CSV table of C-alpha atoms in Angstrom, one decimal:
chain,number,residue,atom,x,y,z
W,33,MET,CA,-92.0,131.2,-97.7
W,34,LYS,CA,-91.4,128.3,-95.3
W,35,LYS,CA,-94.6,126.5,-94.4
W,36,LEU,CA,-95.4,126.3,-90.7
W,37,SER,CA,-96.2,123.0,-89.0
W,38,LYS,CA,-99.7,122.6,-87.8
W,39,LYS,CA,-98.5,122.5,-84.1
W,40,TYR,CA,-96.5,125.7,-84.5
W,41,ALA,CA,-99.2,127.5,-86.4
W,42,ALA,CA,-101.6,126.5,-83.6
W,43,SER,CA,-99.2,127.8,-80.9
W,44,LEU,CA,-98.6,131.0,-82.9
W,45,LYS,CA,-102.4,131.8,-82.7
W,46,LEU,CA,-102.2,131.7,-78.9
W,47,VAL,CA,-99.7,134.6,-78.8
W,48,ASP,CA,-100.6,138.2,-79.4
W,49,LYS,CA,-97.5,139.6,-81.1
W,50,THR,CA,-98.7,143.2,-80.4
W,51,LYS,CA,-98.8,142.6,-76.6
W,52,LYS,CA,-96.1,142.5,-73.9
W,53,TYR,CA,-97.1,140.0,-71.2
W,54,THR,CA,-96.4,140.1,-67.5
W,55,ILE,CA,-94.0,137.4,-66.3
W,56,ALA,CA,-96.9,135.4,-64.8
W,57,GLU,CA,-99.0,135.6,-68.0
W,58,ALA,CA,-96.0,134.7,-70.2
W,59,CYS,CA,-95.0,131.7,-68.1
W,60,ASP,CA,-98.5,130.4,-68.2
W,61,LEU,CA,-98.7,130.9,-71.9
W,62,VAL,CA,-95.4,129.4,-72.8
W,63,LYS,CA,-96.5,126.1,-71.3
W,64,LYS,CA,-99.5,126.1,-73.7
W,65,THR,CA,-97.2,126.7,-76.7
W,66,ALA,CA,-94.9,123.8,-75.8
W,67,THR,CA,-96.6,121.0,-77.8
W,68,ALA,CA,-93.7,118.7,-78.6
W,69,LYS,CA,-93.6,115.2,-77.2
W,70,CYS,CA,-90.3,115.9,-75.4
W,71,ASP,CA,-90.0,118.1,-72.3
W,72,GLU,CA,-89.0,121.3,-74.1
W,73,SER,CA,-86.6,123.7,-72.5
W,74,ILE,CA,-87.9,127.2,-71.7
W,75,ASP,CA,-85.4,130.1,-72.5
W,76,VAL,CA,-85.4,133.8,-72.1
W,77,SER,CA,-83.6,136.0,-74.6
W,78,PHE,CA,-82.5,139.6,-74.0
W,79,ARG,CA,-81.6,142.1,-76.7
W,80,LEU,CA,-79.3,144.5,-74.9
W,81,ASN,CA,-78.0,147.9,-75.7
W,82,ILE,CA,-74.4,147.0,-75.0
W,83,ASP,CA,-71.2,147.1,-77.1
W,84,PRO,CA,-69.7,143.6,-76.5
W,85,LYS,CA,-66.4,144.8,-78.0
W,86,GLN,CA,-65.9,147.0,-75.0
W,87,ALA,CA,-64.5,145.2,-71.9
W,88,ASP,CA,-66.5,147.4,-69.5
W,89,GLN,CA,-69.8,146.5,-71.3
W,90,GLN,CA,-69.6,142.7,-71.3
W,91,LEU,CA,-72.0,140.7,-69.1
W,92,ARG,CA,-70.7,137.6,-67.4
W,93,GLY,CA,-71.8,136.1,-64.1
W,94,THR,CA,-73.9,133.4,-62.4
W,95,ILE,CA,-77.5,133.0,-61.3
W,96,THR,CA,-78.8,130.5,-58.8
W,97,LEU,CA,-82.3,129.6,-59.9
W,98,PRO,CA,-84.7,128.9,-57.0
W,99,HIS,CA,-86.1,125.8,-58.8
W,100,GLY,CA,-83.1,124.9,-61.0
W,101,ASN,CA,-83.5,124.7,-64.8
W,102,GLY,CA,-84.3,121.0,-65.1
W,103,LYS,CA,-80.9,120.1,-66.3
W,104,THR,CA,-78.5,118.0,-64.2
W,105,LYS,CA,-74.9,119.1,-64.9
W,106,LYS,CA,-72.0,116.7,-64.9
W,107,ILE,CA,-69.1,118.3,-62.9
W,108,LEU,CA,-65.4,117.6,-63.3
W,109,ALA,CA,-63.4,118.7,-60.3
W,110,ILE,CA,-59.7,119.4,-60.7
W,111,THR,CA,-58.5,119.5,-57.2
W,112,ASP,CA,-56.3,118.0,-54.5
W,113,LYS,CA,-59.5,118.0,-52.2
W,114,ALA,CA,-60.8,114.8,-53.8
W,115,GLU,CA,-62.8,113.5,-50.9
W,116,ALA,CA,-64.6,116.8,-50.4
W,117,ALA,CA,-65.4,117.1,-54.1
W,118,LYS,CA,-66.8,113.5,-54.2
W,119,GLU,CA,-68.9,114.0,-51.2
W,120,ALA,CA,-70.3,117.2,-52.6
W,121,GLY,CA,-71.5,115.4,-55.7
W,122,ALA,CA,-68.7,115.8,-58.4
W,123,ASP,CA,-69.1,113.3,-61.2
W,124,TYR,CA,-65.4,113.1,-61.9
W,125,VAL,CA,-62.4,114.1,-59.7
W,126,GLY,CA,-58.8,114.2,-60.5
W,127,GLN,CA,-55.8,116.4,-61.4
W,128,GLN,CA,-53.4,116.0,-64.3
W,129,ASP,CA,-54.8,112.5,-65.0
W,130,MET,CA,-58.2,114.0,-66.0
W,131,LEU,CA,-56.6,116.8,-68.1
W,132,ASP,CA,-54.6,114.1,-70.0
W,133,LYS,CA,-57.8,112.3,-70.6
W,134,ILE,CA,-59.3,115.4,-72.2
W,135,SER,CA,-56.2,116.2,-74.4
W,136,LYS,CA,-55.3,112.7,-75.4
W,137,GLU,CA,-58.8,111.1,-75.8
W,138,ASN,CA,-60.8,114.2,-76.7
W,139,TRP,CA,-63.0,113.4,-73.7
W,140,PHE,CA,-65.7,115.9,-72.8
W,141,ASP,CA,-68.3,113.9,-70.9
W,142,PHE,CA,-69.0,116.8,-68.5
W,143,ASP,CA,-70.6,120.2,-68.5
W,144,VAL,CA,-68.6,122.2,-65.9
W,145,ILE,CA,-65.1,122.2,-64.5
W,146,VAL,CA,-64.5,123.5,-61.0
W,147,ALA,CA,-61.0,123.8,-59.6
W,148,THR,CA,-59.1,124.9,-56.6
W,149,PRO,CA,-56.7,127.9,-57.2
W,150,ASN,CA,-53.6,125.7,-56.8
W,151,MET,CA,-54.7,123.7,-59.9
W,152,MET,CA,-54.9,126.7,-62.3
W,153,GLY,CA,-51.3,126.3,-63.4
W,154,LEU,CA,-52.2,122.9,-64.8
W,155,LEU,CA,-55.5,124.2,-66.3
W,156,GLY,CA,-53.7,127.2,-67.9
W,157,ARG,CA,-52.0,124.9,-70.3
W,158,MET,CA,-55.4,123.7,-71.5
W,159,GLY,CA,-56.6,127.1,-72.4
W,160,ARG,CA,-56.7,126.5,-76.2
W,161,VAL,CA,-58.8,123.4,-75.7
W,162,LEU,CA,-61.1,124.5,-72.9
W,163,GLY,CA,-61.4,128.2,-73.7
W,164,PRO,CA,-63.3,127.9,-77.0
W,165,LYS,CA,-65.8,125.5,-75.4
W,166,GLY,CA,-66.5,127.8,-72.5
W,167,LEU,CA,-65.1,125.3,-70.0
W,168,MET,CA,-62.2,127.1,-68.5
W,169,PRO,CA,-62.9,127.7,-64.8
W,170,ASN,CA,-63.1,131.3,-63.7
W,171,PRO,CA,-63.3,133.0,-60.3
W,172,LYS,CA,-66.0,135.4,-61.6
W,173,THR,CA,-68.3,132.4,-62.1
W,174,GLY,CA,-67.4,130.8,-58.9
W,175,THR,CA,-65.7,127.8,-60.5
W,176,VAL,CA,-62.3,128.6,-59.1
W,177,THR,CA,-62.4,128.5,-55.3
W,178,ASN,CA,-60.9,126.9,-52.2
W,179,ASP,CA,-64.4,126.0,-51.0
W,180,ILE,CA,-64.9,123.5,-53.8
W,181,ALA,CA,-67.6,121.5,-52.0
W,182,SER,CA,-69.9,124.6,-51.8
W,183,ALA,CA,-69.2,125.4,-55.5
W,184,ILE,CA,-70.2,121.9,-56.6
W,185,LYS,CA,-73.4,121.9,-54.4
W,186,GLU,CA,-74.5,125.3,-55.8
W,187,ILE,CA,-74.1,124.1,-59.4
W,188,LYS,CA,-76.0,120.9,-58.6
W,189,ASN,CA,-78.7,122.9,-57.0
W,190,GLY,CA,-79.4,125.2,-60.0
W,191,LYS,CA,-76.5,127.7,-60.3
W,192,ILE,CA,-75.9,128.6,-63.9
W,193,ALA,CA,-73.4,130.8,-65.8
W,194,TYR,CA,-74.4,133.4,-68.3
W,195,ARG,CA,-72.5,135.5,-70.9
W,196,ASN,CA,-73.5,137.8,-73.7
W,197,ASP,CA,-72.8,136.8,-77.3
W,198,LYS,CA,-70.8,138.8,-79.9
W,199,ASP,CA,-73.9,140.7,-80.9
W,200,GLY,CA,-74.8,141.9,-77.4
W,201,ASN,CA,-77.6,139.4,-76.9
W,202,LEU,CA,-78.1,137.2,-73.9
W,203,ALA,CA,-79.9,133.8,-73.8
W,204,ILE,CA,-80.6,131.9,-70.6
W,205,ASN,CA,-82.3,128.5,-70.1
W,206,PHE,CA,-84.5,128.9,-67.0
W,207,GLY,CA,-86.7,125.8,-66.9
W,208,LYS,CA,-88.7,123.0,-68.6
W,209,ALA,CA,-92.2,122.9,-70.0
W,210,SER,CA,-93.0,120.3,-67.3
W,211,PHE,CA,-92.4,123.0,-64.6
W,212,ASP,CA,-95.4,124.6,-62.9
W,213,ALA,CA,-96.0,128.1,-64.3
W,214,GLU,CA,-95.4,129.5,-60.8
W,215,LYS,CA,-91.9,127.9,-60.7
W,216,LEU,CA,-91.1,129.2,-64.2
W,217,ALA,CA,-92.2,132.7,-63.0
W,218,ASP,CA,-90.0,132.5,-59.9
W,219,ASN,CA,-87.0,131.5,-61.9
W,220,LEU,CA,-87.6,134.2,-64.6
W,221,LYS,CA,-88.0,136.9,-62.0
W,222,VAL,CA,-84.6,136.1,-60.6
W,223,VAL,CA,-83.1,136.1,-64.1
W,224,VAL,CA,-84.6,139.5,-65.0
W,225,GLU,CA,-83.5,141.0,-61.6
W,226,THR,CA,-80.0,139.7,-62.1
W,227,VAL,CA,-79.6,140.9,-65.6
W,228,THR,CA,-81.1,144.3,-64.7
W,229,LYS,CA,-78.7,144.7,-61.8
W,230,ALA,CA,-75.7,143.7,-64.0
W,231,ARG,CA,-76.2,146.8,-66.2
W,232,PRO,CA,-72.8,148.1,-67.1
W,233,ALA,CA,-72.1,151.7,-65.9
W,234,ALA,CA,-70.9,152.7,-69.4
W,235,VAL,CA,-74.3,152.0,-71.0
W,236,LYS,CA,-76.4,155.1,-71.8
W,237,GLY,CA,-80.1,155.2,-72.5
W,238,VAL,CA,-82.2,152.1,-72.7
W,239,TYR,CA,-80.4,149.0,-71.5
W,240,ILE,CA,-82.8,146.1,-72.2
W,241,ARG,CA,-84.3,146.7,-75.6
W,242,SER,CA,-86.5,143.6,-75.5
W,243,CYS,CA,-87.1,140.4,-73.5
W,244,THR,CA,-88.7,137.3,-75.0
W,245,ILE,CA,-89.3,133.8,-73.7
W,246,SER,CA,-90.0,130.7,-75.7
W,247,SER,CA,-90.1,127.0,-75.6
W,248,THR,CA,-87.7,125.0,-77.7
W,249,TYR,CA,-90.2,124.7,-80.6
W,250,GLY,CA,-92.6,127.4,-79.7
W,251,PRO,CA,-93.0,131.1,-80.7
W,252,GLY,CA,-91.5,134.0,-78.8
W,253,ILE,CA,-93.6,135.7,-76.1
W,254,HIS,CA,-92.6,139.3,-75.4
W,255,ILE,CA,-92.2,140.4,-71.7
W,256,ALA,CA,-93.2,143.7,-70.3
W,257,LEU,CA,-90.4,144.9,-68.0
């Protein structure tokens, strides 16, 4: 049996595994279990009663967190509206030149690509490169739009994308251990509400089987929904 570190063992003692905590209680507790020297990320994990093999049961969308998640995303804008993209805060702006840099130099110094619809012909050729990394822009996540300035500002202000994994689970980073418990709770409420409303019509019975939050190196804390 793997030996637990002293810090993890101490954090584990703070959590009652038989209890489901309210969002407020859990967000206060998760800060106490984040004992690493770094500013740990705080994540929520949902175990869902969905069949991800069925197209009508897949979850994919975006959430705008009221306080962001503590991560500053680098944005690459593929557009002919260069000035608008730069003014909105895009880190890199271009067209075919930037796509050539990706394909020829294996350059991926960015987190999100946003594009105007007229650029999707160019991006479509990059599907095999961008698709597996989850970087292909998509209208469903708001990363393909004519109003590229608004899209960039929303991402910079805390808009994040989510998508279920192959096992029907969903994990979302919603803050940092340095956040106030109240801000974590505000963010988590928005995440829970968004996931709840995204319930596929084809799902029967219980939809969210369990919901747990944890810091990067801390134990899981079960949430009562």
